[in-house]
Short mmCIF file of C-alpha atoms in Angstrom, two decimals:
data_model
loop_
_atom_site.label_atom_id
_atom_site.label_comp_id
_atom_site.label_asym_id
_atom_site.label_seq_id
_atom_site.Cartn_x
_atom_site.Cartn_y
_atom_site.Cartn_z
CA UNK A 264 148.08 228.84 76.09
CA UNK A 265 146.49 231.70 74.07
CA UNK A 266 143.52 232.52 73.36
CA UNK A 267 143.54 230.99 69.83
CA UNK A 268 144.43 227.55 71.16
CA UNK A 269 141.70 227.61 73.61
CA UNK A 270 139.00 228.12 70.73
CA UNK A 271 140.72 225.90 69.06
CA UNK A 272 140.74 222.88 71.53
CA UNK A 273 136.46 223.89 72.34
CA UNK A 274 136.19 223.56 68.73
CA UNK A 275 137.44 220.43 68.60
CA UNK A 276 136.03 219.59 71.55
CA UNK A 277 132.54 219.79 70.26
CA UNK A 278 132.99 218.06 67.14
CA UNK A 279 134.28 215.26 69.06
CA UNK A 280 130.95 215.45 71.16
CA UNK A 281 129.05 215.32 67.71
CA UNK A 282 128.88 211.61 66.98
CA UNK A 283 126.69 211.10 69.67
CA UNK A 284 124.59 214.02 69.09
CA UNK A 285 124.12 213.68 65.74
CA UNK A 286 122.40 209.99 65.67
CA UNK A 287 118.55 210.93 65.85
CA UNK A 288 116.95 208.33 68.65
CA UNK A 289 114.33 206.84 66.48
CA UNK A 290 110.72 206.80 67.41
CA UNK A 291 109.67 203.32 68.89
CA UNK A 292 106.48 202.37 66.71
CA UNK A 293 104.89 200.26 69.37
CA UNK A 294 105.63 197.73 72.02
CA UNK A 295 105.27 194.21 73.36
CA UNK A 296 101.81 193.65 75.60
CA UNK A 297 101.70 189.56 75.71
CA UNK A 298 104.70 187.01 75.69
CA UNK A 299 104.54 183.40 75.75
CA UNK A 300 106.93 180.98 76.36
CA UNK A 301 110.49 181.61 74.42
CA UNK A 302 110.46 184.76 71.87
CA UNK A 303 112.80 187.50 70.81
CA UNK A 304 113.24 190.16 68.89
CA UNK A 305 116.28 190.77 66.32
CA UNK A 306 117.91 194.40 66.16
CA UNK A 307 120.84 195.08 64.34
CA UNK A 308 122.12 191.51 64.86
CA UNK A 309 121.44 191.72 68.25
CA UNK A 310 118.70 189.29 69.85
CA UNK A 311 116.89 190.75 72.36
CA UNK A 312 114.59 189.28 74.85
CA UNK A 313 111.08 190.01 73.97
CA UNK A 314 109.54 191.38 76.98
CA UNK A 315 105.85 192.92 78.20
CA UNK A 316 106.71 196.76 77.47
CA UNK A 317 109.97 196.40 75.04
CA UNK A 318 109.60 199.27 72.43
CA UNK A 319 109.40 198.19 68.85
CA UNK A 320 111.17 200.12 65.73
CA UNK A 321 110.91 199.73 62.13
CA UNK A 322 113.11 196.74 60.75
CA UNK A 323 112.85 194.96 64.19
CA UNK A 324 112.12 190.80 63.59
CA UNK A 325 109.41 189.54 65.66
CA UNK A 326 110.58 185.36 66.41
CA UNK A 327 108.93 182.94 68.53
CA UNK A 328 109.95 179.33 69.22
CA UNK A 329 107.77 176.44 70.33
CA UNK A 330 105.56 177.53 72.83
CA UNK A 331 106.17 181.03 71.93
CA UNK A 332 103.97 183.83 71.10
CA UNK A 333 104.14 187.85 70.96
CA UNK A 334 101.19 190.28 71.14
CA UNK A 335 101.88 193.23 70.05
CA UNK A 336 100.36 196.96 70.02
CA UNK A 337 101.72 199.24 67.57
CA UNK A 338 101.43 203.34 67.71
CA UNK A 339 98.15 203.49 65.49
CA UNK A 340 96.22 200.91 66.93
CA UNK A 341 97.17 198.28 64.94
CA UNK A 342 97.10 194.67 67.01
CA UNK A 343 98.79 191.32 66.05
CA UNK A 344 99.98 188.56 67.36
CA UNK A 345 102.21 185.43 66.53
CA UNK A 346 101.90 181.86 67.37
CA UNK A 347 104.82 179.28 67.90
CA UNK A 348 107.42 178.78 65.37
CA UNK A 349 106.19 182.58 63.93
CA UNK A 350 108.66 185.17 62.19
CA UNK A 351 107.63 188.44 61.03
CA UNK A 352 109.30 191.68 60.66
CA UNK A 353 108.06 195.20 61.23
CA UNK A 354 109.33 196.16 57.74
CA UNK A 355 108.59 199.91 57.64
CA UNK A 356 105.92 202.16 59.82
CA UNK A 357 105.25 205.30 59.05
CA UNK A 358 102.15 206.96 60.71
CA UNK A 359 102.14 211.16 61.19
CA UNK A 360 98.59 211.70 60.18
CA UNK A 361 98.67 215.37 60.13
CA UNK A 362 101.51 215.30 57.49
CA UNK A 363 99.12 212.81 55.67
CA UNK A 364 102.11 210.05 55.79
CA UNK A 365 100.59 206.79 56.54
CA UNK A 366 101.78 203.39 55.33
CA UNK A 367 102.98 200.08 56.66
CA UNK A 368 104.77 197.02 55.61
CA UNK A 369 104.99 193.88 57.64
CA UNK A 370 106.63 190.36 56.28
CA UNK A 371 105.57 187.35 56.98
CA UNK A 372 107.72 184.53 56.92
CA UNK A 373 106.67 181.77 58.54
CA UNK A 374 104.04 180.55 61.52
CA UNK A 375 101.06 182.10 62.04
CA UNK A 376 99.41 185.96 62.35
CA UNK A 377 96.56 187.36 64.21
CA UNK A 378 96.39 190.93 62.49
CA UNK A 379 93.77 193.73 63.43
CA UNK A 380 94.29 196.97 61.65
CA UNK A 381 94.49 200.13 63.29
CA UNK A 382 94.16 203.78 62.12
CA UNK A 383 96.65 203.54 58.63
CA UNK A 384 94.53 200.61 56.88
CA UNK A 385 91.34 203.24 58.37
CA UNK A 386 92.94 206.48 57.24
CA UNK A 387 94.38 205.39 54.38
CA UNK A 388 92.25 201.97 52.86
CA UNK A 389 95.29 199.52 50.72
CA UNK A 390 98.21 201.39 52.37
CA UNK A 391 98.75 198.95 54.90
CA UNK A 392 100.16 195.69 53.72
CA UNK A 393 101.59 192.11 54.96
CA UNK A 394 103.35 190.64 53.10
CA UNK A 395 104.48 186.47 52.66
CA UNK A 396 106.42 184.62 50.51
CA UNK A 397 103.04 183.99 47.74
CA UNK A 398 101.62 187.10 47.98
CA UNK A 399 101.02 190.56 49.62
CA UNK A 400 97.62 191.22 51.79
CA UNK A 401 96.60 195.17 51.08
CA UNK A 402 93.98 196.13 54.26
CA UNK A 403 90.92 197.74 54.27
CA UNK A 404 90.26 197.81 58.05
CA UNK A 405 89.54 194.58 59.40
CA UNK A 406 90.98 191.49 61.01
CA UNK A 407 92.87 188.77 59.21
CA UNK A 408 94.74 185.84 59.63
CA UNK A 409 97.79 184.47 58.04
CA UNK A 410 99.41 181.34 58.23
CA UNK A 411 102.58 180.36 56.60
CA UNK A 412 103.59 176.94 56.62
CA UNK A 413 107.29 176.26 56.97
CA UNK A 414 107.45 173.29 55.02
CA UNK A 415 107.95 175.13 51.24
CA UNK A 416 108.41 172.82 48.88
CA UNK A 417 107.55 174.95 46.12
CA UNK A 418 110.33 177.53 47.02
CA UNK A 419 113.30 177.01 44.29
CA UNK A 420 116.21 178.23 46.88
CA UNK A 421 114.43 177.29 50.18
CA UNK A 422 115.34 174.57 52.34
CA UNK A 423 115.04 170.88 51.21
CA UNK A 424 113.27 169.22 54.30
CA UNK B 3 120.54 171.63 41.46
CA UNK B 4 118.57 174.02 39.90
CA UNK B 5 116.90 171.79 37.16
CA UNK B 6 116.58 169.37 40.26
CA UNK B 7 114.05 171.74 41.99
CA UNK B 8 112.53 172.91 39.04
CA UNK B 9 111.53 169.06 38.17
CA UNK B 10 110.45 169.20 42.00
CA UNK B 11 108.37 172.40 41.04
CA UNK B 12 106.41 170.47 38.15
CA UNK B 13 106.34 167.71 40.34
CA UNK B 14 104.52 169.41 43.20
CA UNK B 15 102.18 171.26 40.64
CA UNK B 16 100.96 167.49 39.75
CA UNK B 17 100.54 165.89 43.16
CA UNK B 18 97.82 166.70 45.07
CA UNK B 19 99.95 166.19 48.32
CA UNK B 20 102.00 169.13 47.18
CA UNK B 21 99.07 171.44 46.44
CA UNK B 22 97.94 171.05 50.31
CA UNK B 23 100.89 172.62 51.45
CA UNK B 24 100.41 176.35 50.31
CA UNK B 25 102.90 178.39 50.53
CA UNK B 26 100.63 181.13 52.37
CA UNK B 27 96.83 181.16 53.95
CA UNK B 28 94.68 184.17 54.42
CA UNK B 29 91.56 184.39 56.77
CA UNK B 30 89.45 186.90 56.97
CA UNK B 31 87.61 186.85 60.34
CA UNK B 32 85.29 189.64 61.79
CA UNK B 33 86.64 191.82 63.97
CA UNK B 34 86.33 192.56 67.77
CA UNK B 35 83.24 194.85 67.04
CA UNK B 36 81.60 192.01 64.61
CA UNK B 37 82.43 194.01 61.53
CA UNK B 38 83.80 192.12 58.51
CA UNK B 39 86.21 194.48 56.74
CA UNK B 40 88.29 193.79 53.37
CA UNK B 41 91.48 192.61 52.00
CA UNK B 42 93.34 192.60 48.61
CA UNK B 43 95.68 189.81 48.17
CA UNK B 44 97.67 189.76 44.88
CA UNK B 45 100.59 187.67 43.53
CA UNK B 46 102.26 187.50 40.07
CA UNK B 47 99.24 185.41 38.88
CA UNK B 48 96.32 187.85 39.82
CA UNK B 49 94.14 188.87 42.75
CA UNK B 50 91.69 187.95 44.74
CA UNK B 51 89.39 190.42 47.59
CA UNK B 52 88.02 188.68 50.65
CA UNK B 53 85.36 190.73 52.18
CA UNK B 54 82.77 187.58 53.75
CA UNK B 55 83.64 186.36 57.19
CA UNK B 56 85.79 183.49 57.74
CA UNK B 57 86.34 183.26 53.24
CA UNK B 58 89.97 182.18 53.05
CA UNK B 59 91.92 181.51 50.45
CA UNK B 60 95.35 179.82 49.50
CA UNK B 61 98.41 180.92 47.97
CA UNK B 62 99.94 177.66 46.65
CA UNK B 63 103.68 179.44 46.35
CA UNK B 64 105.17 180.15 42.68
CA UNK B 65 103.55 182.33 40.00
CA UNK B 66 100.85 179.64 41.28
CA UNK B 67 96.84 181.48 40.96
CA UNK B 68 94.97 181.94 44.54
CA UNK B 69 92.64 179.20 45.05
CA UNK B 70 89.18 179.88 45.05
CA UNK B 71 87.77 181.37 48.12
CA UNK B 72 86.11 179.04 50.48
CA UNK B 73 84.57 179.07 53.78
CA UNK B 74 86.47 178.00 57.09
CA UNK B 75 84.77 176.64 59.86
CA UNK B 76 85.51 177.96 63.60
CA UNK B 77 87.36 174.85 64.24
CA UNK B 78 89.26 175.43 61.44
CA UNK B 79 90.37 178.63 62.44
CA UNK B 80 91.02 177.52 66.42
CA UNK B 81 92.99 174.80 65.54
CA UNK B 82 95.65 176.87 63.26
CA UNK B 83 95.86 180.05 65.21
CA UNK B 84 94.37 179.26 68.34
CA UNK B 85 97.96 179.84 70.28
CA UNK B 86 98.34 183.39 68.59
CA UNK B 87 95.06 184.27 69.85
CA UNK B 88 95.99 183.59 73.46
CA UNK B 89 98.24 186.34 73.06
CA UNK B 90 96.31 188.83 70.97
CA UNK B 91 96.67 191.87 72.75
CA UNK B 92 93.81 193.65 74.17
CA UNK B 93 92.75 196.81 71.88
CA UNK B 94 94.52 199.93 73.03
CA UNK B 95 92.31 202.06 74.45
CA UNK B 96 91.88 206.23 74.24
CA UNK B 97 90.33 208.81 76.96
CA UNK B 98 90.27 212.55 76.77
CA UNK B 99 90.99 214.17 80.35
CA UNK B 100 89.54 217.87 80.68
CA UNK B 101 91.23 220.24 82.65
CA UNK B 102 90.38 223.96 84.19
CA UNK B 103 91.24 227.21 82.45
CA UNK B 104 94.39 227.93 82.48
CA UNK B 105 95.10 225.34 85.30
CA UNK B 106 96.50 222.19 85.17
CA UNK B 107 94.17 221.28 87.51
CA UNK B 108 91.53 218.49 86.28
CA UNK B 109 88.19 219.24 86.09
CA UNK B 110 85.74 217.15 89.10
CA UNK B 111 83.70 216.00 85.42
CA UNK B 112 86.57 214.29 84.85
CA UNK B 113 88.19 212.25 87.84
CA UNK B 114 85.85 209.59 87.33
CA UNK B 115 87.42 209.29 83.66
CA UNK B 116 90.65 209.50 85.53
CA UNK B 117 89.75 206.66 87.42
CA UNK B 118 89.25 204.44 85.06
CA UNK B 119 92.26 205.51 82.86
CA UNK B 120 94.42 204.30 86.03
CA UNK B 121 92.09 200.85 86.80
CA UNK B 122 92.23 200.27 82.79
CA UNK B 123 96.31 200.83 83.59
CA UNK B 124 96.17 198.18 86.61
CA UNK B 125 93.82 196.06 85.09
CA UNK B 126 96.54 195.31 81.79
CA UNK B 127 99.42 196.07 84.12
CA UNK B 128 99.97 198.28 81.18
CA UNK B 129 103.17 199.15 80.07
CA UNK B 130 102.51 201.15 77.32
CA UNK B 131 100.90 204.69 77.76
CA UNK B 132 100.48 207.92 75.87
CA UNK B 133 99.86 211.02 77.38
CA UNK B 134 99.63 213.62 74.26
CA UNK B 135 98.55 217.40 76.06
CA UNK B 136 96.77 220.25 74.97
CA UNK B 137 95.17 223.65 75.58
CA UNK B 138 92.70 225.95 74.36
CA UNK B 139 94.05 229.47 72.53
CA UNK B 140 93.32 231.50 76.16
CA UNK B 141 96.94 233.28 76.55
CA UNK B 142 100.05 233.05 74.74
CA UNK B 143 101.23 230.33 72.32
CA UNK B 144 104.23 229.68 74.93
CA UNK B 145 102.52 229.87 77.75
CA UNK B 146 100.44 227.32 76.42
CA UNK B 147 103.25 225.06 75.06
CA UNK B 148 104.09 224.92 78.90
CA UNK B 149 100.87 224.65 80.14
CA UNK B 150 100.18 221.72 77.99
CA UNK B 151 103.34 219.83 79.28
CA UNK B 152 102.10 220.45 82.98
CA UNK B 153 98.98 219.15 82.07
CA UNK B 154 100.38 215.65 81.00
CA UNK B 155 102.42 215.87 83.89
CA UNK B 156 99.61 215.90 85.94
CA UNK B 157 98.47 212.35 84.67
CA UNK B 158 101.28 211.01 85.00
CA UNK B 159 101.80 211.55 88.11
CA UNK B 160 98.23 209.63 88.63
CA UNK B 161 99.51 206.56 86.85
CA UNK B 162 102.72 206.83 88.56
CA UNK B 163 101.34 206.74 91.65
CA UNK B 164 98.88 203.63 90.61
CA UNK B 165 101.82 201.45 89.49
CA UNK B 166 102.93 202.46 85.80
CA UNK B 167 106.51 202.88 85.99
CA UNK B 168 107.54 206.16 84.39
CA UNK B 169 109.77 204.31 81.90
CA UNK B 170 106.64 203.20 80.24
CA UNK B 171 104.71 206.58 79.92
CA UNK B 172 105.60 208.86 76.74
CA UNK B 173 104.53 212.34 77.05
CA UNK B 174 104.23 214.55 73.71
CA UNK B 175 102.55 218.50 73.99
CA UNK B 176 101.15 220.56 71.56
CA UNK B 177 100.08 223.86 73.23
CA UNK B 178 97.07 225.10 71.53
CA UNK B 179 98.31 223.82 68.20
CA UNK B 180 95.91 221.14 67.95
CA UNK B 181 92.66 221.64 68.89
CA UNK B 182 89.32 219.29 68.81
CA UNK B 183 87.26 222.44 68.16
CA UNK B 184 89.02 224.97 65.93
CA UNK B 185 88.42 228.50 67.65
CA UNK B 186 90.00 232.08 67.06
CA UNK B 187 92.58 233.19 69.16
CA UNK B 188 91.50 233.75 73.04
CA UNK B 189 88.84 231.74 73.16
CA UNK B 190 87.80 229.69 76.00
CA UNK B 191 87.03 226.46 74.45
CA UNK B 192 86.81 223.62 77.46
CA UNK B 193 87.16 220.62 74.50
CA UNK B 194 90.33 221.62 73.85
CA UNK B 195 91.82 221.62 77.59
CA UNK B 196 92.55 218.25 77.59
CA UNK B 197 95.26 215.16 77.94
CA UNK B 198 95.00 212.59 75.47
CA UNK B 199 95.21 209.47 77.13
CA UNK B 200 95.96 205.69 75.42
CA UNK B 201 97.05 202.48 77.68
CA UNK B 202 97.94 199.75 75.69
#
């Protein structure tokens, strides 16, 4: 084998080792503290167990059944909790202070929320929002709660029940 | 099907039955230290700011208005989200460790601090901490980077050793990049010898 082929096969050797490299592990934005009964979390199609200490990232679904219920810390303070029946996802999360990037979007869609803002709604008043099917919440720094009914009968493409 | 639900639509808008049913219902409560903060809800129709304790308002769903603001009662509020707050978590909470010059050593000021930071860990059965160390701008920038790493290391060896599985302790270091008190370079600055600590 000469030399040539040798660089050759490192080479491609290494670019072959780049796919797994290259995917940046995302930052978890916060984490599960307080479970009840049946709840999960949706990732990339995947349903995951919601358990005391499971990391949270951006675009992860928060669902709880009957019974169920999440609490939840996330990475600037911020504290919230669902009840049963509850669906909300951690829509985007963005807090690096000393770059003066702050902002965060959660959706509700059903059940209810126990929300307590944390150091984006305090560093940055309005930039943290929830938002629900009639209308989006902008925080100053304070606690709120949000329930959304899951009977919508005023919803032109929701479900007739 | 369409004309079907938008005949439901008017419907709904004309039966009070309908109109209970909102489509979404803010609270806004005061929070764990009694303050009552603010909140901006808007829609297609308008907005509305809720900035009283326990003033909540409806969004009836649609281009519909928010109702007019009104005041819950504590029973009110218990009897909707009373399961979510059974599982509110407990606010995350922050300690500054201080450590010798130089040393990763902690300073005796602060092992009662230390204490707590691991009984506050047991206490939650916490599985959520952030050690975040840090020096003062005595010696050189890498020197310090290191230091500041040993530091946190330091800690977490504490909470290890109290029950918090490492899996569950993140460790970031900043050297002497980011100081409490901003000082020129080489100066012995004890606020700025510390680990950051939060257990959630």
């Amino acid at each position: 084998m000469t030399k040539r082929t040798l660089l050759l096969l490192s080479v491609v050797g290494i670019l072959a080792e780049l796919p797994l490299t290259a995917e940046l592990p995302q930052e978890p934005i916060g984490s599960i503290t307080n479970i009840a009964g049946a709840a999960h979390v949706l990732r990339a199609e995947q349903e995951l167990v919601a358990e005391k200490g499971l990391r949270l990232f951006a675009a992860d679904v928060l669902r709880t059944g009957a019974g169920g219920g999440i609490g939840v810390v996330l990475r600037d303070d911020t504290t919230l909790s669902l009840g049963p029946n509850s669906e909300l996802t951690l829509s985007d999360f963005d807090f690096k202070p000393d770059e003066g990037i702050l902002g965060m979007t959660l959706k509700m869609i059903k059940g209810t929320l126990v929300y307590i803002s944390g150091q984006i709604a305090k560093l940055a008043p309005g930039s943290a929002k929830v938002e629900t099917p009639a209308g989006i919440a902008a925080v100053r720094g304070t606690k709120l709660l949000i329930e959304v009914p899951e009977t919508k009968p005023m919803k032109r493409e929701g479900k007739s029940k | 099907m369409r004309v079907a639900f938008g005949m439901l639509m008017g419907l709904c808008a004309l039966l009070a039955g309908c109109a209970t049913t909102p489509q979404a219902r803010f609270y806004l409560v005061p929070d764990p230290e009694g303050k009552v903060g603010e909140v901006t809800l808007t829609n297609k129709a308008g907005s509305v700011v809720l900035n009283k304790a326990n003033e909540t308002v409806d969004a009836p769903g649609g281009d519909q208005a928010f109702t007019d603001a009104r005041q819950a009662d504590t029973k009110e509020i218990e009897e909707t989200f009373g399961d979510a707050f059974m599982v509110m978590p407990l606010p995350p909470r922050g300690f500054n460790i201080y450590f010798d010059s130089g040393s990763a050593k902690i300073k005796p000021a602060s092992e009662g601090l230390v204490a707590e930071v691991l009984a506050e860990a047991r206490k939650r059965d916490s599985r959520d901490v952030s050690l975040n160390g840090h020096t003062d701008r005595v010696g050189d920038k890498a020197a310090n980077m290191e230091l500041s790493l040993r530091r946190a290391d330091t800690v977490k060896t504490l909470l290890m050793k109290a029950g918090v599985l490492e899996e569950y302790i993140q460790i970031e270091y900043y050297g002497e990049s980011k100081p409490i008190v901003p000082t020129k370079d080489n100066v012995d600055e004890p606020l700025n010898r510390r680990v950051e600590v939060v257990v959630r």
